[in-house]
Every structure is written in structure tokens, then in C-alpha cells.
Amino acid sequence: MPYTGGQTRTDLALNLAASDFFTYEGGAREVIPKVAVVLTDGRQTPALDAIPVQQAIIPLRKLGVKMFAVGIGFEADPIELGYIVERPEDVVMIDDFSKLEDITKDISKKICEGANVGPGEL
């Protein structure tokens, strides 16, 4: 995906995931673990219609989605990312986008462990 800049609306991304991706129509199935990784280089933009991240995550929690978060760069807020995940160790902070490849194996391992599946099962 190309980077387009602009606002950071984590609440809208979480809402879209809950309403479109983790539904039966979106491909979710009861027998398949539900896992999402949030990547952000910022913090929630304080828009008038913004929902606090700690509230925006509730629908995904109710759907049983296991969440992971990656903060990229100095503007990513580890406290805000902590609201997204259930455990602090499910937040990963990196300096810049070029480091994403370096953490791929670590994130994949965390996802498989968090979803209680082996690497070939997801």
C-alpha cells in the first residue's frame, strides 16, 4: 500500500476491521483464529468524531480477535498501542519502516503463539 500521509484514525481502522473483515461476510469463520496487526506511525488524530482507541477496540475484543500492534517511528504512541493489545509484549516499537522486515519473524511467532496455532496452520 502506498503511504498517502494525512491523519491517523486508528478508531476508523478498528471499526472497519470489526464491521467488514472479522464477519462471516468478510471471511471470518468460527474455527479459524482471528488475528489482526495494527501498524501505525502516529497516534490517534483528535478529530471531533474520533472515538478513543480504548473504546474503539471493544468490538474486536467481543469478536475474539487477537490484536498485535507495531509502532513505527518517534510519533507512534506506545501507551495508545497498549490499549489495542491484551498484553504489553504484543506491542513492538521500531525506528522506521525499513525495520519492518527485521521484525517479521518475531511478529509471526507472536501471532502463532497468541492464536495457539503452529506456523503452518494460520
PDB file of C-alpha atoms in Angstrom:
ATOM      1  CA  MET A   1       0.000   0.000   0.000  1.00  0.00           C
ATOM      2  CA  PRO A   2       1.353   3.427  -0.798  1.00  0.00           C
ATOM      3  CA  TYR A   3       1.789   5.897   2.034  1.00  0.00           C
ATOM      4  CA  THR A   4      -0.604   8.785   1.494  1.00  0.00           C
ATOM      5  CA  GLY A   5       0.080  10.831   4.620  1.00  0.00           C
ATOM      6  CA  GLY A   6      -2.603  12.705   6.495  1.00  0.00           C
ATOM      7  CA  GLN A   7      -4.491  11.925   9.659  1.00  0.00           C
ATOM      8  CA  THR A   8      -4.164   8.869  11.874  1.00  0.00           C
ATOM      9  CA  ARG A   9      -7.633   7.487  12.524  1.00  0.00           C
ATOM     10  CA  THR A  10      -6.939   4.293  14.407  1.00  0.00           C
ATOM     11  CA  ASP A  11     -10.549   4.271  15.578  1.00  0.00           C
ATOM     12  CA  LEU A  12     -11.830   4.117  11.986  1.00  0.00           C
ATOM     13  CA  ALA A  13      -9.398   1.315  11.112  1.00  0.00           C
ATOM     14  CA  LEU A  14     -10.509  -0.726  14.132  1.00  0.00           C
ATOM     15  CA  ASN A  15     -14.165  -0.102  13.293  1.00  0.00           C
ATOM     16  CA  LEU A  16     -13.647  -1.194   9.677  1.00  0.00           C
ATOM     17  CA  ALA A  17     -11.901  -4.376  10.822  1.00  0.00           C
ATOM     18  CA  ALA A  18     -14.768  -5.217  13.191  1.00  0.00           C
ATOM     19  CA  SER A  19     -17.559  -4.414  10.744  1.00  0.00           C
ATOM     20  CA  ASP A  20     -16.083  -5.732   7.478  1.00  0.00           C
ATOM     21  CA  PHE A  21     -13.146  -8.077   7.983  1.00  0.00           C
ATOM     22  CA  PHE A  22     -13.999 -10.168  11.030  1.00  0.00           C
ATOM     23  CA  THR A  23     -17.535 -11.007   9.935  1.00  0.00           C
ATOM     24  CA  TYR A  24     -18.849 -14.084   8.189  1.00  0.00           C
ATOM     25  CA  GLU A  25     -19.319 -11.996   5.038  1.00  0.00           C
ATOM     26  CA  GLY A  26     -15.735 -10.790   5.352  1.00  0.00           C
ATOM     27  CA  GLY A  27     -14.416 -14.357   5.536  1.00  0.00           C
ATOM     28  CA  ALA A  28     -14.242 -14.972   9.288  1.00  0.00           C
ATOM     29  CA  ARG A  29     -15.089 -18.474  10.455  1.00  0.00           C
ATOM     30  CA  GLU A  30     -15.594 -19.790  13.992  1.00  0.00           C
ATOM     31  CA  VAL A  31     -12.914 -22.470  13.638  1.00  0.00           C
ATOM     32  CA  ILE A  32     -10.237 -20.101  12.324  1.00  0.00           C
ATOM     33  CA  PRO A  33      -8.303 -17.880  14.778  1.00  0.00           C
ATOM     34  CA  LYS A  34      -8.979 -14.177  14.314  1.00  0.00           C
ATOM     35  CA  VAL A  35      -5.767 -12.146  14.354  1.00  0.00           C
ATOM     36  CA  ALA A  36      -5.013  -8.521  13.421  1.00  0.00           C
ATOM     37  CA  VAL A  37      -1.830  -6.480  13.372  1.00  0.00           C
ATOM     38  CA  VAL A  38      -2.134  -2.697  13.615  1.00  0.00           C
ATOM     39  CA  LEU A  39       0.744  -0.778  12.034  1.00  0.00           C
ATOM     40  CA  THR A  40       0.963   2.944  12.767  1.00  0.00           C
ATOM     41  CA  ASP A  41       3.492   5.745  12.643  1.00  0.00           C
ATOM     42  CA  GLY A  42       1.404   8.113  14.716  1.00  0.00           C
ATOM     43  CA  ARG A  43      -1.252   8.499  17.337  1.00  0.00           C
ATOM     44  CA  GLN A  44      -4.993   8.962  17.010  1.00  0.00           C
ATOM     45  CA  THR A  45      -5.830  12.336  15.456  1.00  0.00           C
ATOM     46  CA  PRO A  46      -8.008  14.331  17.881  1.00  0.00           C
ATOM     47  CA  ALA A  47     -10.911  14.791  15.427  1.00  0.00           C
ATOM     48  CA  LEU A  48     -14.324  15.851  16.687  1.00  0.00           C
ATOM     49  CA  ASP A  49     -15.843  12.492  15.736  1.00  0.00           C
ATOM     50  CA  ALA A  50     -12.900  10.366  16.917  1.00  0.00           C
ATOM     51  CA  ILE A  51     -13.583   7.538  19.348  1.00  0.00           C
ATOM     52  CA  PRO A  52     -10.835   6.909  21.920  1.00  0.00           C
ATOM     53  CA  VAL A  53      -8.779   3.865  20.969  1.00  0.00           C
ATOM     54  CA  GLN A  54      -9.574   2.130  24.269  1.00  0.00           C
ATOM     55  CA  GLN A  55     -13.267   2.254  23.290  1.00  0.00           C
ATOM     56  CA  ALA A  56     -12.778   1.595  19.569  1.00  0.00           C
ATOM     57  CA  ILE A  57     -11.095  -1.748  20.317  1.00  0.00           C
ATOM     58  CA  ILE A  58     -14.093  -3.159  22.237  1.00  0.00           C
ATOM     59  CA  PRO A  59     -15.971  -4.584  19.192  1.00  0.00           C
ATOM     60  CA  LEU A  60     -12.878  -6.517  18.095  1.00  0.00           C
ATOM     61  CA  ARG A  61     -12.404  -7.888  21.604  1.00  0.00           C
ATOM     62  CA  LYS A  62     -16.050  -9.030  21.617  1.00  0.00           C
ATOM     63  CA  LEU A  63     -15.409 -10.819  18.319  1.00  0.00           C
ATOM     64  CA  GLY A  64     -12.424 -12.628  19.871  1.00  0.00           C
ATOM     65  CA  VAL A  65      -9.782 -11.006  17.660  1.00  0.00           C
ATOM     66  CA  LYS A  66      -6.236 -11.368  18.977  1.00  0.00           C
ATOM     67  CA  MET A  67      -4.544  -8.000  18.464  1.00  0.00           C
ATOM     68  CA  PHE A  68      -0.916  -7.064  17.902  1.00  0.00           C
ATOM     69  CA  ALA A  69       0.455  -3.564  17.360  1.00  0.00           C
ATOM     70  CA  VAL A  70       3.555  -2.189  15.674  1.00  0.00           C
ATOM     71  CA  GLY A  71       4.561   1.411  16.300  1.00  0.00           C
ATOM     72  CA  ILE A  72       6.857   2.878  13.659  1.00  0.00           C
ATOM     73  CA  GLY A  73       8.949   5.963  14.333  1.00  0.00           C
ATOM     74  CA  PHE A  74       9.100   8.534  17.096  1.00  0.00           C
ATOM     75  CA  GLU A  75       5.484   9.704  16.785  1.00  0.00           C
ATOM     76  CA  ALA A  76       3.940   6.292  17.489  1.00  0.00           C
ATOM     77  CA  ASP A  77       2.479   6.223  20.992  1.00  0.00           C
ATOM     78  CA  PRO A  78       3.267   3.011  22.906  1.00  0.00           C
ATOM     79  CA  ILE A  79       0.630   3.851  25.528  1.00  0.00           C
ATOM     80  CA  GLU A  80      -2.085   4.146  22.888  1.00  0.00           C
ATOM     81  CA  LEU A  81      -0.886   0.925  21.248  1.00  0.00           C
ATOM     82  CA  GLY A  82      -1.119  -0.713  24.653  1.00  0.00           C
ATOM     83  CA  TYR A  83      -4.888  -0.094  24.606  1.00  0.00           C
ATOM     84  CA  ILE A  84      -5.139  -2.179  21.430  1.00  0.00           C
ATOM     85  CA  VAL A  85      -3.406  -5.303  22.721  1.00  0.00           C
ATOM     86  CA  GLU A  86      -4.159  -7.524  25.690  1.00  0.00           C
ATOM     87  CA  ARG A  87      -0.519  -7.974  26.770  1.00  0.00           C
ATOM     88  CA  PRO A  88       2.304  -5.393  26.718  1.00  0.00           C
ATOM     89  CA  GLU A  89       4.570  -7.839  24.891  1.00  0.00           C
ATOM     90  CA  ASP A  90       2.187  -7.723  21.925  1.00  0.00           C
ATOM     91  CA  VAL A  91       3.364  -4.165  21.146  1.00  0.00           C
ATOM     92  CA  VAL A  92       6.517  -3.816  19.063  1.00  0.00           C
ATOM     93  CA  MET A  93       8.206  -0.453  18.528  1.00  0.00           C
ATOM     94  CA  ILE A  94      10.654   0.156  15.653  1.00  0.00           C
ATOM     95  CA  ASP A  95      12.542   3.224  14.446  1.00  0.00           C
ATOM     96  CA  ASP A  96      11.326   3.345  10.848  1.00  0.00           C
ATOM     97  CA  PHE A  97       9.577   1.446   8.071  1.00  0.00           C
ATOM     98  CA  SER A  98      12.843  -0.090   6.834  1.00  0.00           C
ATOM     99  CA  LYS A  99      12.903  -2.198  10.052  1.00  0.00           C
ATOM    100  CA  LEU A 100       9.594  -3.954   9.281  1.00  0.00           C
ATOM    101  CA  GLU A 101      11.330  -6.807   7.515  1.00  0.00           C
ATOM    102  CA  ASP A 102      13.610  -7.290  10.533  1.00  0.00           C
ATOM    103  CA  ILE A 103      10.661  -7.968  12.868  1.00  0.00           C
ATOM    104  CA  THR A 104       8.598 -10.157  10.533  1.00  0.00           C
ATOM    105  CA  LYS A 105       9.704 -13.471  12.072  1.00  0.00           C
ATOM    106  CA  ASP A 106       9.230 -12.202  15.625  1.00  0.00           C
ATOM    107  CA  ILE A 107       5.729 -10.897  14.877  1.00  0.00           C
ATOM    108  CA  SER A 108       4.815 -14.123  13.036  1.00  0.00           C
ATOM    109  CA  LYS A 109       5.921 -16.169  16.042  1.00  0.00           C
ATOM    110  CA  LYS A 110       3.904 -13.968  18.423  1.00  0.00           C
ATOM    111  CA  ILE A 111       0.844 -14.276  16.183  1.00  0.00           C
ATOM    112  CA  CYS A 112       1.071 -18.074  16.083  1.00  0.00           C
ATOM    113  CA  GLU A 113       1.613 -18.296  19.843  1.00  0.00           C
ATOM    114  CA  GLY A 114      -1.215 -15.839  20.533  1.00  0.00           C
ATOM    115  CA  ALA A 115      -3.595 -17.690  18.265  1.00  0.00           C
ATOM    116  CA  ASN A 116      -2.498 -21.056  19.710  1.00  0.00           C
ATOM    117  CA  VAL A 117      -1.554 -22.457  16.312  1.00  0.00           C
ATOM    118  CA  GLY A 118       1.608 -23.672  14.643  1.00  0.00           C
ATOM    119  CA  PRO A 119       3.369 -21.616  11.944  1.00  0.00           C
ATOM    120  CA  GLY A 120       1.852 -23.609   9.085  1.00  0.00           C
ATOM    121  CA  GLU A 121      -1.715 -23.513  10.405  1.00  0.00           C
ATOM    122  CA  LEU A 122      -2.602 -19.812  10.041  1.00  0.00           C
TER     123      LEU A 122
END
